[in-house]
Amino acid sequence: MDVRTAIEKRRAYRALEGFEATDDIVAELAAAARLTASCFNNQPWRFVFVTGTDILGRMHEALSRGNEWARKASMIIAAFGKKDDDCLIKEREYYLFDIGMAVSAIVLRATEMGLVAHPIAGYSPSKAKEILGIPDDRMLITLVIVGKKSENLEGLSDQQKSAEKERPARRDPAAIHSIDRYDPRLG
Ligand SMILES: Cc1cc2nc3c(=O)[nH]c(=O)nc-3n(C[C@H](O)[C@H](O)[C@H](O)COP(=O)(O)O)c2cc1C
């Protein structure tokens, strides 16, 4: 699959079914993150790949209301890091940016492998960190919910059902980029 196709095929689907979350899949996804660019090659990303049935079950306690769909996942990737592990240039804290880029590589590689990889912000970081044993001073930036796309929309809200069928609308191109000079339409 070429990059353009992976970008177009990637969707934050919520109707999921399980798959066999093997060590090979973990290794493939971790390898995609590992090659990501980072400020000064600091590589601030850290991940816990959750694949064990019991621990996946415990992670359900950490999900926010509205993210019950994530219970069908066979893998949850906790992406976390520390501010001091990456460039701090005045107010620019690059760890969030670099970990985001690594997560994006994981998501696109998962898409290429025929999986749905859906990052979420709706969870209790303190509960998730406690369950996974991640130290308190780490920022748990996202949980990436990984499953196979399902056609069964049971349990989804109307809005979530409609997002399965059609990609949520995007801003106009002119509202997100300009050429050579800032354009007030960028807001
Ligand atoms: C940082 C981040 C946090 C998100 N949090 C949630 C979430 O908690 N629950 C959820 O259902 N979707 C969540 N999403 C998915 C977005 O709603 C989704 O990406 C957006 O609606 C665009 O849809 P698309 O990715 O299918 O194009 C999140 C996405 C990102 C990148």
mmCIF file of N, CA and C in Angstrom, residues 85-172:
data_model
loop_
_atom_site.group_PDB
_atom_site.id
_atom_site.type_symbol
_atom_site.label_atom_id
_atom_site.label_comp_id
_atom_site.label_asym_id
_atom_site.label_seq_id
_atom_site.Cartn_x
_atom_site.Cartn_y
_atom_site.Cartn_z
ATOM 1 N N ASP A 85 12.632 14.547 28.118
ATOM 2 C CA ASP A 85 13.298 13.604 27.211
ATOM 3 C C ASP A 85 13.415 14.144 25.790
ATOM 4 N N ASP A 86 12.984 15.383 25.569
ATOM 5 C CA ASP A 86 13.045 15.903 24.192
ATOM 6 C C ASP A 86 13.358 17.403 24.244
ATOM 7 N N CYS A 87 13.513 18.007 23.050
ATOM 8 C CA CYS A 87 13.887 19.428 22.987
ATOM 9 C C CYS A 87 12.867 20.306 23.710
ATOM 10 N N LEU A 88 13.410 21.237 24.504
ATOM 11 C CA LEU A 88 12.591 22.272 25.149
ATOM 12 C C LEU A 88 13.171 23.590 24.684
ATOM 13 N N ILE A 89 12.523 24.238 23.730
ATOM 14 C CA ILE A 89 13.060 25.471 23.174
ATOM 15 C C ILE A 89 12.085 26.594 23.515
ATOM 16 N N LYS A 90 12.406 27.288 24.605
ATOM 17 C CA LYS A 90 11.478 28.253 25.207
ATOM 18 C C LYS A 90 10.147 27.539 25.459
ATOM 19 N N GLU A 91 9.052 28.077 24.904
ATOM 20 C CA GLU A 91 7.760 27.442 25.226
ATOM 21 C C GLU A 91 7.459 26.229 24.338
ATOM 22 N N ARG A 92 8.388 25.893 23.427
ATOM 23 C CA ARG A 92 8.131 24.768 22.515
ATOM 24 C C ARG A 92 8.581 23.452 23.148
ATOM 25 N N GLU A 93 7.608 22.621 23.453
ATOM 26 C CA GLU A 93 7.873 21.334 24.105
ATOM 27 C C GLU A 93 7.687 20.252 23.058
ATOM 28 N N TYR A 94 8.806 19.763 22.509
ATOM 29 C CA TYR A 94 8.718 18.919 21.326
ATOM 30 C C TYR A 94 8.306 17.478 21.599
ATOM 31 N N TYR A 95 8.276 17.065 22.859
ATOM 32 C CA TYR A 95 7.941 15.651 23.089
ATOM 33 C C TYR A 95 6.542 15.306 22.595
ATOM 34 N N LEU A 96 5.611 16.240 22.759
ATOM 35 C CA LEU A 96 4.243 15.957 22.311
ATOM 36 C C LEU A 96 4.186 15.808 20.792
ATOM 37 N N PHE A 97 4.911 16.679 20.111
ATOM 38 C CA PHE A 97 4.968 16.654 18.649
ATOM 39 C C PHE A 97 5.612 15.345 18.174
ATOM 40 N N ASP A 98 6.745 15.017 18.750
ATOM 41 C CA ASP A 98 7.482 13.837 18.279
ATOM 42 C C ASP A 98 6.732 12.540 18.596
ATOM 43 N N ILE A 99 6.113 12.488 19.757
ATOM 44 C CA ILE A 99 5.335 11.280 20.080
ATOM 45 C C ILE A 99 4.112 11.199 19.155
ATOM 46 N N GLY A 100 3.533 12.350 18.831
ATOM 47 C CA GLY A 100 2.413 12.367 17.876
ATOM 48 C C GLY A 100 2.839 11.839 16.513
ATOM 49 N N MET A 101 4.041 12.227 16.088
ATOM 50 C CA MET A 101 4.525 11.728 14.792
ATOM 51 C C MET A 101 4.721 10.214 14.838
ATOM 52 N N ALA A 102 5.239 9.715 15.950
ATOM 53 C CA ALA A 102 5.461 8.267 16.078
ATOM 54 C C ALA A 102 4.116 7.525 16.083
ATOM 55 N N VAL A 103 3.136 8.100 16.761
ATOM 56 C CA VAL A 103 1.807 7.477 16.786
ATOM 57 C C VAL A 103 1.231 7.459 15.370
ATOM 58 N N SER A 104 1.458 8.529 14.627
ATOM 59 C CA SER A 104 0.956 8.586 13.255
ATOM 60 C C SER A 104 1.574 7.466 12.404
ATOM 61 N N ALA A 105 2.862 7.218 12.609
ATOM 62 C CA ALA A 105 3.521 6.128 11.865
ATOM 63 C C ALA A 105 2.876 4.783 12.227
ATOM 64 N N ILE A 106 2.595 4.589 13.523
ATOM 65 C CA ILE A 106 1.938 3.345 13.960
ATOM 66 C C ILE A 106 0.564 3.212 13.302
ATOM 67 N N VAL A 107 -0.174 4.317 13.299
ATOM 68 C CA VAL A 107 -1.541 4.281 12.773
ATOM 69 C C VAL A 107 -1.533 3.958 11.273
ATOM 70 N N LEU A 108 -0.615 4.567 10.542
ATOM 71 C CA LEU A 108 -0.571 4.313 9.089
ATOM 72 C C LEU A 108 -0.095 2.884 8.799
ATOM 73 N N ARG A 109 0.881 2.426 9.558
ATOM 74 C CA ARG A 109 1.360 1.046 9.352
ATOM 75 C C ARG A 109 0.247 0.054 9.693
ATOM 76 N N ALA A 110 -0.493 0.316 10.759
ATOM 77 C CA ALA A 110 -1.614 -0.555 11.125
ATOM 78 C C ALA A 110 -2.661 -0.559 10.011
ATOM 79 N N THR A 111 -2.906 0.597 9.426
ATOM 80 C CA THR A 111 -3.868 0.691 8.320
ATOM 81 C C THR A 111 -3.405 -0.195 7.165
ATOM 82 N N GLU A 112 -2.123 -0.090 6.873
ATOM 83 C CA GLU A 112 -1.559 -0.910 5.789
ATOM 84 C C GLU A 112 -1.724 -2.404 6.093
ATOM 85 N N MET A 113 -1.671 -2.755 7.382
ATOM 86 C CA MET A 113 -1.788 -4.164 7.788
ATOM 87 C C MET A 113 -3.247 -4.602 7.902
ATOM 88 N N GLY A 114 -4.169 -3.722 7.497
ATOM 89 C CA GLY A 114 -5.584 -4.096 7.494
ATOM 90 C C GLY A 114 -6.252 -3.938 8.840
ATOM 91 N N LEU A 115 -5.639 -3.174 9.735
ATOM 92 C CA LEU A 115 -6.203 -2.958 11.066
ATOM 93 C C LEU A 115 -6.753 -1.543 11.186
ATOM 94 N N VAL A 116 -7.622 -1.359 12.160
ATOM 95 C CA VAL A 116 -8.075 -0.013 12.532
ATOM 96 C C VAL A 116 -7.246 0.385 13.750
ATOM 97 N N ALA A 117 -6.624 1.558 13.694
ATOM 98 C CA ALA A 117 -5.873 2.071 14.849
ATOM 99 C C ALA A 117 -6.401 3.459 15.125
ATOM 100 N N HIS A 118 -7.096 3.592 16.234
ATOM 101 C CA HIS A 118 -7.885 4.798 16.529
ATOM 102 C C HIS A 118 -7.376 5.430 17.833
ATOM 103 N N PRO A 119 -6.666 6.561 17.732
ATOM 104 C CA PRO A 119 -6.190 7.218 18.965
ATOM 105 C C PRO A 119 -7.365 7.877 19.698
ATOM 106 N N ILE A 120 -7.344 7.808 21.002
ATOM 107 C CA ILE A 120 -8.386 8.490 21.776
ATOM 108 C C ILE A 120 -7.761 9.339 22.891
ATOM 109 N N ALA A 121 -8.545 10.363 23.283
ATOM 110 C CA ALA A 121 -8.165 11.191 24.432
ATOM 111 C C ALA A 121 -9.125 10.952 25.600
ATOM 112 N N GLY A 122 -10.207 10.230 25.332
ATOM 113 C CA GLY A 122 -11.252 10.037 26.343
ATOM 114 C C GLY A 122 -10.981 8.844 27.247
ATOM 115 N N TYR A 123 -10.163 9.067 28.259
ATOM 116 C CA TYR A 123 -9.831 8.018 29.249
ATOM 117 C C TYR A 123 -9.307 8.723 30.488
ATOM 118 N N SER A 124 -9.283 7.974 31.578
ATOM 119 C CA SER A 124 -8.696 8.524 32.804
ATOM 120 C C SER A 124 -7.204 8.198 32.794
ATOM 121 N N PRO A 125 -6.332 9.211 32.662
ATOM 122 C CA PRO A 125 -4.903 8.909 32.627
ATOM 123 C C PRO A 125 -4.413 8.305 33.938
ATOM 124 N N SER A 126 -4.977 8.767 35.054
ATOM 125 C CA SER A 126 -4.479 8.232 36.334
ATOM 126 C C SER A 126 -4.832 6.748 36.459
ATOM 127 N N LYS A 127 -6.065 6.398 36.082
ATOM 128 C CA LYS A 127 -6.467 4.982 36.167
ATOM 129 C C LYS A 127 -5.643 4.135 35.209
ATOM 130 N N ALA A 128 -5.501 4.621 33.960
ATOM 131 C CA ALA A 128 -4.774 3.836 32.949
ATOM 132 C C ALA A 128 -3.323 3.646 33.388
ATOM 133 N N LYS A 129 -2.714 4.712 33.922
ATOM 134 C CA LYS A 129 -1.312 4.609 34.346
ATOM 135 C C LYS A 129 -1.172 3.634 35.515
ATOM 136 N N GLU A 130 -2.143 3.682 36.415
ATOM 137 C CA GLU A 130 -2.094 2.770 37.565
ATOM 138 C C GLU A 130 -2.204 1.313 37.090
ATOM 139 N N ILE A 131 -3.138 1.062 36.179
ATOM 140 C CA ILE A 131 -3.342 -0.315 35.686
ATOM 141 C C ILE A 131 -2.074 -0.828 34.993
ATOM 142 N N LEU A 132 -1.424 0.058 34.232
ATOM 143 C CA LEU A 132 -0.267 -0.377 33.427
ATOM 144 C C LEU A 132 1.064 -0.209 34.164
ATOM 145 N N GLY A 133 1.038 0.409 35.333
ATOM 146 C CA GLY A 133 2.279 0.612 36.094
ATOM 147 C C GLY A 133 3.167 1.701 35.511
ATOM 148 N N ILE A 134 2.565 2.624 34.773
ATOM 149 C CA ILE A 134 3.347 3.728 34.191
ATOM 150 C C ILE A 134 3.553 4.791 35.284
ATOM 151 N N PRO A 135 4.806 5.220 35.520
ATOM 152 C CA PRO A 135 5.043 6.190 36.602
ATOM 153 C C PRO A 135 4.225 7.474 36.425
ATOM 154 N N ASP A 136 3.888 8.022 37.566
ATOM 155 C CA ASP A 136 3.029 9.206 37.642
ATOM 156 C C ASP A 136 3.519 10.391 36.830
ATOM 157 N N ASP A 137 4.851 10.575 36.766
ATOM 158 C CA ASP A 137 5.372 11.789 36.126
ATOM 159 C C ASP A 137 5.424 11.676 34.591
ATOM 160 N N ARG A 138 4.990 10.566 34.041
ATOM 161 C CA ARG A 138 4.920 10.459 32.579
ATOM 162 C C ARG A 138 3.581 10.994 32.089
ATOM 163 N N MET A 139 3.604 11.649 30.948
ATOM 164 C CA MET A 139 2.358 12.125 30.331
ATOM 165 C C MET A 139 1.820 11.008 29.437
ATOM 166 N N LEU A 140 0.634 10.529 29.766
ATOM 167 C CA LEU A 140 -0.019 9.516 28.910
ATOM 168 C C LEU A 140 -0.793 10.288 27.843
ATOM 169 N N ILE A 141 -0.245 10.326 26.651
ATOM 170 C CA ILE A 141 -0.743 11.248 25.621
ATOM 171 C C ILE A 141 -1.951 10.689 24.888
ATOM 172 N N THR A 142 -1.942 9.418 24.620
ATOM 173 C CA THR A 142 -3.104 8.808 23.964
ATOM 174 C C THR A 142 -3.124 7.312 24.226
ATOM 175 N N LEU A 143 -4.308 6.745 24.060
ATOM 176 C CA LEU A 143 -4.449 5.297 23.940
ATOM 177 C C LEU A 143 -4.856 5.045 22.499
ATOM 178 N N VAL A 144 -4.124 4.197 21.812
ATOM 179 C CA VAL A 144 -4.512 3.854 20.442
ATOM 180 C C VAL A 144 -5.276 2.524 20.512
ATOM 181 N N ILE A 145 -6.520 2.599 20.095
ATOM 182 C CA ILE A 145 -7.406 1.431 20.151
ATOM 183 C C ILE A 145 -7.272 0.682 18.832
ATOM 184 N N VAL A 146 -6.889 -0.590 18.906
ATOM 185 C CA VAL A 146 -6.612 -1.341 17.671
ATOM 186 C C VAL A 146 -7.549 -2.538 17.567
ATOM 187 N N GLY A 147 -8.186 -2.640 16.419
ATOM 188 C CA GLY A 147 -9.083 -3.769 16.151
ATOM 189 C C GLY A 147 -9.207 -3.971 14.664
ATOM 190 N N LYS A 148 -10.143 -4.812 14.301
ATOM 191 C CA LYS A 148 -10.496 -5.012 12.884
ATOM 192 C C LYS A 148 -11.797 -4.281 12.650
ATOM 193 N N LYS A 149 -11.973 -3.729 11.488
ATOM 194 C CA LYS A 149 -13.239 -3.055 11.187
ATOM 195 C C LYS A 149 -14.366 -4.090 11.144
ATOM 196 N N SER A 150 -15.467 -3.688 11.801
ATOM 197 C CA SER A 150 -16.652 -4.552 11.792
ATOM 198 C C SER A 150 -17.797 -3.795 11.123
ATOM 199 N N GLU A 151 -18.778 -4.547 10.646
ATOM 200 C CA GLU A 151 -19.970 -3.898 10.061
ATOM 201 C C GLU A 151 -21.080 -3.795 11.117
ATOM 202 N N ASN A 152 -20.852 -4.327 12.312
ATOM 203 C CA ASN A 152 -21.879 -4.340 13.354
ATOM 204 C C ASN A 152 -21.848 -3.021 14.152
ATOM 205 N N LEU A 153 -22.871 -2.201 13.934
ATOM 206 C CA LEU A 153 -22.887 -0.863 14.545
ATOM 207 C C LEU A 153 -23.581 -0.830 15.909
ATOM 208 N N GLU A 154 -23.964 -1.997 16.404
ATOM 209 C CA GLU A 154 -24.664 -2.088 17.694
ATOM 210 C C GLU A 154 -23.865 -1.378 18.803
ATOM 211 N N GLY A 155 -24.583 -0.602 19.611
ATOM 212 C CA GLY A 155 -23.919 0.045 20.750
ATOM 213 C C GLY A 155 -23.356 1.422 20.431
ATOM 214 N N LEU A 156 -23.314 1.775 19.159
ATOM 215 C CA LEU A 156 -22.799 3.106 18.801
ATOM 216 C C LEU A 156 -23.934 4.130 18.840
ATOM 217 N N SER A 157 -23.597 5.383 19.180
ATOM 218 C CA SER A 157 -24.587 6.458 19.137
ATOM 219 C C SER A 157 -24.900 6.778 17.674
ATOM 220 N N ASP A 158 -25.958 7.570 17.452
ATOM 221 C CA ASP A 158 -26.310 7.931 16.065
ATOM 222 C C ASP A 158 -25.157 8.655 15.384
ATOM 223 N N GLN A 159 -24.527 9.548 16.145
ATOM 224 C CA GLN A 159 -23.402 10.306 15.576
ATOM 225 C C GLN A 159 -22.235 9.369 15.222
ATOM 226 N N GLN A 160 -21.986 8.438 16.127
ATOM 227 C CA GLN A 160 -20.897 7.479 15.868
ATOM 228 C C GLN A 160 -21.239 6.592 14.681
ATOM 229 N N LYS A 161 -22.539 6.224 14.564
ATOM 230 C CA LYS A 161 -22.949 5.408 13.410
ATOM 231 C C LYS A 161 -22.723 6.165 12.121
ATOM 232 N N SER A 162 -23.080 7.434 12.130
ATOM 233 C CA SER A 162 -22.937 8.187 10.868
ATOM 234 C C SER A 162 -21.459 8.398 10.527
ATOM 235 N N ALA A 163 -20.606 8.505 11.543
ATOM 236 C CA ALA A 163 -19.164 8.654 11.271
ATOM 237 C C ALA A 163 -18.552 7.364 10.709
ATOM 238 N N GLU A 164 -19.216 6.226 10.944
ATOM 239 C CA GLU A 164 -18.725 4.976 10.346
ATOM 240 C C GLU A 164 -18.919 5.000 8.836
ATOM 241 N N LYS A 165 -20.034 5.641 8.433
ATOM 242 C CA LYS A 165 -20.408 5.586 7.012
ATOM 243 C C LYS A 165 -19.673 6.648 6.221
ATOM 244 N N GLU A 166 -19.541 7.819 6.830
ATOM 245 C CA GLU A 166 -18.950 8.941 6.101
ATOM 246 C C GLU A 166 -17.909 9.627 6.969
ATOM 247 N N ARG A 167 -16.764 9.937 6.395
ATOM 248 C CA ARG A 167 -15.708 10.591 7.163
ATOM 249 C C ARG A 167 -16.195 11.959 7.648
ATOM 250 N N PRO A 168 -15.993 12.272 8.912
ATOM 251 C CA PRO A 168 -16.391 13.602 9.397
ATOM 252 C C PRO A 168 -15.772 14.707 8.532
ATOM 253 N N ALA A 169 -16.555 15.787 8.352
ATOM 254 C CA ALA A 169 -16.153 16.848 7.409
ATOM 255 C C ALA A 169 -14.822 17.472 7.804
ATOM 256 N N ARG A 170 -14.091 17.903 6.827
ATOM 257 C CA ARG A 170 -12.824 18.591 7.044
ATOM 258 C C ARG A 170 -12.974 20.061 6.658
ATOM 259 N N ARG A 171 -12.105 20.899 7.241
ATOM 260 C CA ARG A 171 -12.080 22.311 6.862
ATOM 261 C C ARG A 171 -11.683 22.423 5.394
ATOM 262 N N ASP A 172 -12.089 23.533 4.786
ATOM 263 C CA ASP A 172 -11.676 23.790 3.406
ATOM 264 C C ASP A 172 -10.162 23.906 3.348
#
